[in-house]
């Protein structure tokens, strides 16, 4: 099919979690680089991802999927028609969006062939498989740009340079006053709302004890939903550890990460935020596909991963019993942080 031309506005539809949205943001920068800086980029996402999307300098407008979902079919169609997009990219496929986009008359509707409903709702179909690919998630997203003129899949380094994660609010004083400018400020984000394999909290506690408190200030973050499951563990930590679990809105969490020097987490949204902000971002991963770092590693100049080097899928039926991720020792992670102290 010939390259699509005359494009003034593109709607990126990614209506899932924060980490997934983060790895879709480089599309906005890439599209403006390909088509021109006057191109308008609109993003279609869930309410709770707004602050992430709004932090990207390449996104011009945000449209709320939760609002869209409350409409009947006629309302859904009117909602998408009012956006006035020339192109919609179905990065995270949803039948309701695909159907409404067709009925709204969006001229170019791009989606994967791996969703049957795209066959009659999309007029630009791209065939690729995420499940069996060796490419990173951020690279896989770019397959949808082929009819817009993309010639080759960008490198991870190229995509990391296109985050445009620059619109960051100052951290409120009630939080910044508790941080020590003279120390390396390290965020530990032990939970994932059960969206990822998690490193055991005992390991996190050991890690804290291995790090020199005179050089490193530890800040714990997490959602309010995770607080009850973390309370006992939090009470076992040294008194100098700062507990911000359940106390930060997403915009404030982004500001905190921007103010700090490093972050350690499982494969979850804050890890990708830290990487996009150029912070030391260490992701602790299992080797099991497709959750492995080859697909979901943080991308950024100071991003890195810890993973055992073996093939294993023992936890496929019982995710909470992943022994591979817990074979990664606290001393190994402490050594990584010690190296960061020398290159802060």
CSV table of C-alpha atoms in Angstrom, one decimal:
chain,number,residue,atom,x,y,z
A,1,UNK,CA,0.0,0.0,0.0
A,2,UNK,CA,1.2,3.5,-0.8
A,3,UNK,CA,2.5,5.7,1.9
A,4,UNK,CA,-0.2,7.8,3.7
A,5,UNK,CA,0.3,11.5,3.0
A,6,UNK,CA,-1.3,14.8,4.0
A,7,UNK,CA,-1.5,13.9,7.7
A,8,UNK,CA,-2.2,16.7,10.2
A,9,UNK,CA,-3.3,14.7,13.3
A,10,UNK,CA,-2.7,11.2,14.6
A,11,UNK,CA,-4.5,9.5,17.4
A,12,UNK,CA,-2.4,6.9,19.4
A,13,UNK,CA,-4.7,4.5,21.1
A,14,UNK,CA,-3.0,2.8,24.1
A,15,UNK,CA,-5.6,2.2,26.8
A,16,UNK,CA,-3.8,-0.1,29.3
A,17,UNK,CA,-1.2,0.3,32.1
A,18,UNK,CA,1.4,2.9,32.9
A,19,UNK,CA,4.4,0.8,31.8
A,20,UNK,CA,2.8,0.0,28.4
A,21,UNK,CA,1.9,3.6,27.9
A,22,UNK,CA,5.4,4.7,28.7
A,23,UNK,CA,6.9,2.4,26.0
A,24,UNK,CA,4.4,3.9,23.5
A,25,UNK,CA,5.4,7.5,24.1
A,26,UNK,CA,8.4,7.3,21.8
A,27,UNK,CA,6.0,6.9,18.9
A,28,UNK,CA,4.9,10.5,19.4
A,29,UNK,CA,8.4,11.8,19.0
A,30,UNK,CA,9.2,9.4,16.1
A,31,UNK,CA,6.1,10.5,14.2
A,32,UNK,CA,6.9,14.2,14.6
A,33,UNK,CA,10.4,13.4,13.4
A,34,UNK,CA,9.1,11.5,10.4
A,35,UNK,CA,6.2,13.8,9.3
A,36,UNK,CA,7.1,17.2,10.7
A,37,UNK,CA,7.0,19.2,13.9
A,38,UNK,CA,3.6,20.7,13.0
A,39,UNK,CA,2.0,17.3,13.2
A,40,UNK,CA,-0.6,17.1,16.0
A,41,UNK,CA,-0.3,14.0,18.3
A,42,UNK,CA,-3.4,13.0,20.3
A,43,UNK,CA,-3.2,10.2,22.9
A,44,UNK,CA,-6.2,8.0,23.8
A,45,UNK,CA,-5.7,6.5,27.3
A,46,UNK,CA,-7.1,5.7,30.7
A,47,UNK,CA,-7.7,8.3,33.3
A,48,UNK,CA,-4.9,7.2,35.6
A,49,UNK,CA,-2.3,7.4,32.8
A,50,UNK,CA,-3.0,11.1,32.1
A,51,UNK,CA,-0.1,12.5,34.2
A,52,UNK,CA,2.4,10.2,32.3
A,53,UNK,CA,1.1,11.2,28.9
A,54,UNK,CA,1.0,14.9,29.9
A,55,UNK,CA,4.7,14.8,30.8
A,56,UNK,CA,5.6,14.1,27.2
A,57,UNK,CA,6.5,17.2,25.1
A,58,UNK,CA,5.5,15.4,21.9
A,59,UNK,CA,1.9,14.8,22.8
A,60,UNK,CA,-0.5,17.7,22.1
A,61,UNK,CA,-3.8,16.4,23.4
A,62,UNK,CA,-5.2,13.7,25.7
A,63,UNK,CA,-8.5,11.9,25.3
A,64,UNK,CA,-10.0,9.9,28.1
A,65,UNK,CA,-10.9,6.3,27.3
A,66,UNK,CA,-12.9,6.0,30.5
A,67,UNK,CA,-15.2,8.8,29.3
A,68,UNK,CA,-15.5,7.1,25.9
A,69,UNK,CA,-16.5,3.8,27.6
A,70,UNK,CA,-19.4,5.4,29.4
A,71,UNK,CA,-21.1,6.4,26.1
A,72,UNK,CA,-23.5,4.3,24.0
A,73,UNK,CA,-22.3,3.4,20.5
A,74,UNK,CA,-23.6,6.7,19.0
A,75,UNK,CA,-21.8,8.6,21.7
A,76,UNK,CA,-18.6,6.6,21.1
A,77,UNK,CA,-18.7,7.5,17.4
A,78,UNK,CA,-19.3,11.1,18.1
A,79,UNK,CA,-16.5,11.2,20.7
A,80,UNK,CA,-13.9,9.9,18.1
A,81,UNK,CA,-15.3,12.0,15.3
A,82,UNK,CA,-14.8,15.2,17.3
A,83,UNK,CA,-11.1,14.5,17.8
A,84,UNK,CA,-10.7,15.1,14.0
A,85,UNK,CA,-7.8,12.7,13.5
A,86,UNK,CA,-6.6,11.7,10.1
A,87,UNK,CA,-5.0,8.5,11.5
A,88,UNK,CA,-5.7,6.2,14.4
A,89,UNK,CA,-3.0,3.8,15.6
A,90,UNK,CA,-4.5,0.8,17.5
A,91,UNK,CA,-1.4,0.1,19.6
A,92,UNK,CA,-3.5,-1.7,22.2
A,93,UNK,CA,-6.4,-3.2,20.3
A,94,UNK,CA,-9.9,-2.9,21.5
A,95,UNK,CA,-12.9,-3.9,19.4
A,96,UNK,CA,-15.1,-1.0,20.7
A,97,UNK,CA,-12.5,1.5,19.7
A,98,UNK,CA,-11.9,-0.1,16.3
A,99,UNK,CA,-15.6,-0.2,15.5
A,100,UNK,CA,-16.3,3.4,16.6
A,101,UNK,CA,-13.2,4.7,14.7
A,102,UNK,CA,-14.6,3.2,11.5
A,103,UNK,CA,-18.1,4.5,12.0
A,104,UNK,CA,-16.6,7.9,12.9
A,105,UNK,CA,-15.0,8.0,9.5
A,106,UNK,CA,-11.3,8.4,10.6
A,107,UNK,CA,-9.7,8.1,7.2
A,108,UNK,CA,-6.7,5.9,8.0
A,109,UNK,CA,-7.2,3.2,10.7
A,110,UNK,CA,-4.1,1.1,11.3
A,111,UNK,CA,-4.1,-2.1,13.3
A,112,UNK,CA,-2.6,-5.6,13.5
A,113,UNK,CA,-3.9,-8.5,11.5
A,114,UNK,CA,-3.9,-10.6,14.7
A,115,UNK,CA,-7.3,-9.2,15.7
A,116,UNK,CA,-10.2,-10.5,13.6
A,117,UNK,CA,-12.3,-7.4,14.2
A,118,UNK,CA,-9.5,-5.3,12.6
A,119,UNK,CA,-10.2,-7.0,9.2
A,120,UNK,CA,-13.4,-5.1,8.7
A,121,UNK,CA,-12.7,-2.1,10.9
A,122,UNK,CA,-9.1,-1.1,9.8
A,123,UNK,CA,-8.1,-0.1,6.3
A,124,UNK,CA,-4.3,-0.5,7.0
A,125,UNK,CA,-3.4,-3.9,8.3
A,126,UNK,CA,0.1,-4.8,9.6
A,127,UNK,CA,1.1,-8.4,10.2
A,128,UNK,CA,3.5,-8.9,13.1
A,129,UNK,CA,3.6,-11.0,16.3
A,130,UNK,CA,4.4,-9.6,19.7
A,131,UNK,CA,4.3,-13.0,21.5
A,132,UNK,CA,7.1,-14.7,19.6
A,133,UNK,CA,9.2,-11.7,18.6
A,134,UNK,CA,12.8,-11.1,19.8
A,135,UNK,CA,12.2,-7.3,19.6
A,136,UNK,CA,11.5,-4.9,22.5
A,137,UNK,CA,8.0,-3.7,23.1
A,138,UNK,CA,8.9,-0.2,22.2
A,139,UNK,CA,10.2,-1.5,18.8
A,140,UNK,CA,7.2,-3.7,18.2
A,141,UNK,CA,5.0,-0.6,18.5
A,142,UNK,CA,6.7,1.0,15.5
A,143,UNK,CA,5.5,-1.7,13.1
A,144,UNK,CA,2.3,0.2,12.9
A,145,UNK,CA,4.1,3.1,11.3
A,146,UNK,CA,5.1,1.4,8.1
A,147,UNK,CA,2.3,2.9,6.0
A,148,UNK,CA,3.2,6.3,7.4
A,149,UNK,CA,6.7,6.0,5.9
A,150,UNK,CA,8.8,4.1,8.5
A,151,UNK,CA,11.5,2.3,6.6
A,152,UNK,CA,13.3,0.4,9.3
A,153,UNK,CA,12.7,-0.5,12.9
A,154,UNK,CA,14.5,2.0,15.2
A,155,UNK,CA,17.1,0.9,17.7
A,156,UNK,CA,16.4,0.9,21.4
A,157,UNK,CA,18.8,3.8,21.8
A,158,UNK,CA,17.0,5.8,19.2
A,159,UNK,CA,13.6,5.2,20.8
A,160,UNK,CA,15.0,6.1,24.2
A,161,UNK,CA,16.1,9.5,22.8
A,162,UNK,CA,12.5,10.2,21.7
A,163,UNK,CA,10.7,9.9,25.1
A,164,UNK,CA,10.4,13.7,25.4
A,165,UNK,CA,9.6,13.3,29.1
A,166,UNK,CA,10.3,16.8,30.0
A,167,UNK,CA,7.1,18.4,31.3
A,168,UNK,CA,7.7,17.7,35.0
A,169,UNK,CA,6.1,19.6,37.8
A,170,UNK,CA,8.2,20.6,40.9
A,171,UNK,CA,8.0,18.2,43.8
A,172,UNK,CA,5.7,19.6,46.5
A,173,UNK,CA,7.7,20.9,49.5
A,174,UNK,CA,6.0,18.4,51.9
A,175,UNK,CA,8.0,15.7,50.1
A,176,UNK,CA,11.1,17.5,49.0
A,177,UNK,CA,11.8,18.7,52.6
A,178,UNK,CA,12.4,15.1,53.6
A,179,UNK,CA,15.1,14.5,50.9
A,180,UNK,CA,18.8,14.9,51.5
A,181,UNK,CA,20.7,16.7,48.8
A,182,UNK,CA,24.0,15.4,50.1
A,183,UNK,CA,23.0,11.8,49.6
A,184,UNK,CA,22.3,9.5,46.7
A,185,UNK,CA,18.5,9.3,46.8
A,186,UNK,CA,17.4,5.8,45.9
A,187,UNK,CA,13.7,4.8,45.4
A,188,UNK,CA,12.7,1.2,46.0
A,189,UNK,CA,9.4,0.3,44.5
A,190,UNK,CA,8.8,-3.3,45.6
A,191,UNK,CA,5.3,-3.9,44.4
A,192,UNK,CA,3.7,-4.1,41.0
A,193,UNK,CA,0.0,-4.5,41.8
A,194,UNK,CA,0.6,-8.1,40.9
A,195,UNK,CA,1.2,-7.2,37.2
A,196,UNK,CA,4.8,-8.5,37.2
A,197,UNK,CA,7.0,-11.1,38.9
A,198,UNK,CA,8.3,-9.5,42.1
A,199,UNK,CA,11.6,-9.7,43.9
A,200,UNK,CA,11.0,-10.9,47.5
A,201,UNK,CA,10.6,-8.1,50.1
A,202,UNK,CA,13.2,-9.9,52.3
A,203,UNK,CA,15.7,-9.2,49.5
A,204,UNK,CA,14.8,-5.5,49.5
A,205,UNK,CA,15.2,-5.3,53.2
A,206,UNK,CA,18.6,-7.0,53.0
A,207,UNK,CA,19.6,-4.5,50.2
A,208,UNK,CA,18.8,-1.6,52.5
A,209,UNK,CA,21.0,-3.0,55.2
A,210,UNK,CA,23.9,-3.5,52.7
A,211,UNK,CA,23.9,0.1,51.5
A,212,UNK,CA,25.8,2.8,53.5
A,213,UNK,CA,23.2,5.1,55.2
A,214,UNK,CA,25.7,8.0,55.3
A,215,UNK,CA,25.8,7.9,51.5
A,216,UNK,CA,22.4,6.6,50.4
A,217,UNK,CA,18.9,7.8,51.4
A,218,UNK,CA,16.2,5.1,50.8
A,219,UNK,CA,12.7,6.1,49.8
A,220,UNK,CA,9.9,3.5,49.5
A,221,UNK,CA,7.1,4.0,47.1
A,222,UNK,CA,4.0,2.1,46.1
A,223,UNK,CA,0.2,2.5,45.6
A,224,UNK,CA,-2.4,2.8,48.3
A,225,UNK,CA,-3.7,-0.6,47.3
A,226,UNK,CA,-0.4,-2.1,48.2
A,227,UNK,CA,0.0,-0.5,51.6
A,228,UNK,CA,-1.8,-3.2,53.6
A,229,UNK,CA,0.4,-5.9,52.1
A,230,UNK,CA,3.6,-3.8,52.9
A,231,UNK,CA,2.8,-2.6,56.4
A,232,UNK,CA,4.5,-5.4,58.3
A,233,UNK,CA,7.6,-5.3,56.0
A,234,UNK,CA,7.7,-1.5,56.3
A,235,UNK,CA,7.7,-1.7,60.1
A,236,UNK,CA,10.8,-3.9,60.0
A,237,UNK,CA,12.9,-1.3,58.1
A,238,UNK,CA,15.5,1.1,59.7
A,239,UNK,CA,14.0,4.4,61.0
A,240,UNK,CA,15.9,6.5,58.4
A,241,UNK,CA,14.0,4.9,55.5
A,242,UNK,CA,11.4,7.2,54.1
A,243,UNK,CA,7.9,5.7,53.5
A,244,UNK,CA,5.9,7.3,50.8
A,245,UNK,CA,3.7,4.3,50.0
A,246,UNK,CA,0.2,5.4,49.2
A,247,UNK,CA,1.0,9.1,49.7
A,248,UNK,CA,1.8,10.2,46.2
A,249,UNK,CA,-0.4,11.0,43.3
A,250,UNK,CA,1.0,9.9,40.0
A,251,UNK,CA,2.1,13.5,39.1
A,252,UNK,CA,3.9,13.7,42.4
A,253,UNK,CA,5.6,10.3,41.9
A,254,UNK,CA,6.9,11.4,38.6
A,255,UNK,CA,8.3,14.6,40.3
A,256,UNK,CA,9.8,12.5,43.1
A,257,UNK,CA,11.6,10.2,40.6
A,258,UNK,CA,12.8,13.3,38.7
A,259,UNK,CA,14.2,14.7,42.0
A,260,UNK,CA,15.9,11.4,43.0
A,261,UNK,CA,19.0,9.7,41.6
A,262,UNK,CA,18.0,6.1,41.1
A,263,UNK,CA,15.1,3.6,41.3
A,264,UNK,CA,14.9,-0.2,41.6
A,265,UNK,CA,11.7,-2.1,40.8
A,266,UNK,CA,10.2,-5.0,39.0
A,267,UNK,CA,8.8,-4.6,35.5
A,268,UNK,CA,6.4,-1.8,36.3
A,269,UNK,CA,5.5,1.7,35.4
A,270,UNK,CA,7.8,3.6,37.7
A,271,UNK,CA,10.8,1.7,36.4
A,272,UNK,CA,10.1,3.1,32.8
A,273,UNK,CA,9.4,6.6,34.2
A,274,UNK,CA,12.9,6.6,35.8
A,275,UNK,CA,14.5,5.4,32.6
A,276,UNK,CA,12.8,8.0,30.6
A,277,UNK,CA,14.0,10.7,33.0
A,278,UNK,CA,17.6,9.6,32.6
A,279,UNK,CA,17.9,8.2,36.1
A,280,UNK,CA,19.7,5.1,37.2
A,281,UNK,CA,16.9,2.6,36.6
A,282,UNK,CA,17.4,-1.1,37.6
A,283,UNK,CA,14.7,-3.5,36.6
A,284,UNK,CA,14.7,-6.9,38.4
A,285,UNK,CA,13.2,-9.5,35.9
A,286,UNK,CA,12.4,-13.1,35.5
A,287,UNK,CA,13.7,-15.0,32.4
A,288,UNK,CA,10.3,-16.3,31.4
A,289,UNK,CA,8.9,-15.2,28.1
A,290,UNK,CA,7.2,-12.9,27.3
A,291,UNK,CA,7.9,-11.1,30.6
A,292,UNK,CA,11.6,-11.2,30.1
A,293,UNK,CA,13.7,-8.1,29.8
A,294,UNK,CA,14.3,-8.6,26.0
A,295,UNK,CA,10.7,-7.5,25.7
A,296,UNK,CA,10.1,-5.2,28.7
A,297,UNK,CA,13.5,-3.8,29.8
A,298,UNK,CA,13.6,-0.1,30.7
A,299,UNK,CA,15.1,1.9,27.9
A,300,UNK,CA,17.3,4.9,28.7
A,301,UNK,CA,20.9,6.0,29.0
A,302,UNK,CA,21.2,4.7,32.6
A,303,UNK,CA,18.7,1.9,32.4
A,304,UNK,CA,19.8,-1.7,33.2
A,305,UNK,CA,18.4,-5.0,34.3
A,306,UNK,CA,19.1,-7.9,36.6
A,307,UNK,CA,18.0,-11.4,35.4
A,308,UNK,CA,19.3,-14.9,35.9
A,309,UNK,CA,20.8,-16.3,32.7
A,310,UNK,CA,18.8,-19.4,32.1
A,311,UNK,CA,15.7,-20.5,30.3
A,312,UNK,CA,12.8,-21.2,32.7
A,313,UNK,CA,9.1,-21.1,32.8
A,314,UNK,CA,8.3,-22.9,36.1
A,315,UNK,CA,6.2,-20.0,37.3
A,316,UNK,CA,3.9,-19.8,34.3
A,317,UNK,CA,0.9,-21.3,36.3
A,318,UNK,CA,1.9,-19.9,39.7
A,319,UNK,CA,3.3,-16.4,39.1
A,320,UNK,CA,3.9,-15.7,42.8
A,321,UNK,CA,6.2,-18.7,43.1
A,322,UNK,CA,8.9,-17.4,40.7
A,323,UNK,CA,12.1,-18.8,42.1
A,324,UNK,CA,14.3,-17.4,39.3
A,325,UNK,CA,13.7,-13.7,40.2
A,326,UNK,CA,14.6,-14.5,43.8
A,327,UNK,CA,17.8,-16.2,42.8
A,328,UNK,CA,19.1,-12.7,42.2
A,329,UNK,CA,20.8,-11.8,45.5
A,330,UNK,CA,20.7,-8.5,47.5
A,331,UNK,CA,24.5,-8.4,47.3
A,332,UNK,CA,24.4,-8.4,43.5
A,333,UNK,CA,22.0,-5.4,43.5
A,334,UNK,CA,23.9,-3.6,46.2
A,335,UNK,CA,27.0,-3.9,44.0
A,336,UNK,CA,25.1,-2.2,41.2
A,337,UNK,CA,24.1,0.7,43.5
A,338,UNK,CA,27.7,1.0,44.8
A,339,UNK,CA,28.8,1.4,41.2
A,340,UNK,CA,26.2,4.2,40.7
A,341,UNK,CA,27.6,6.1,43.7
A,342,UNK,CA,30.8,6.5,41.8
A,343,UNK,CA,29.2,7.9,38.7
A,344,UNK,CA,26.3,9.9,40.1
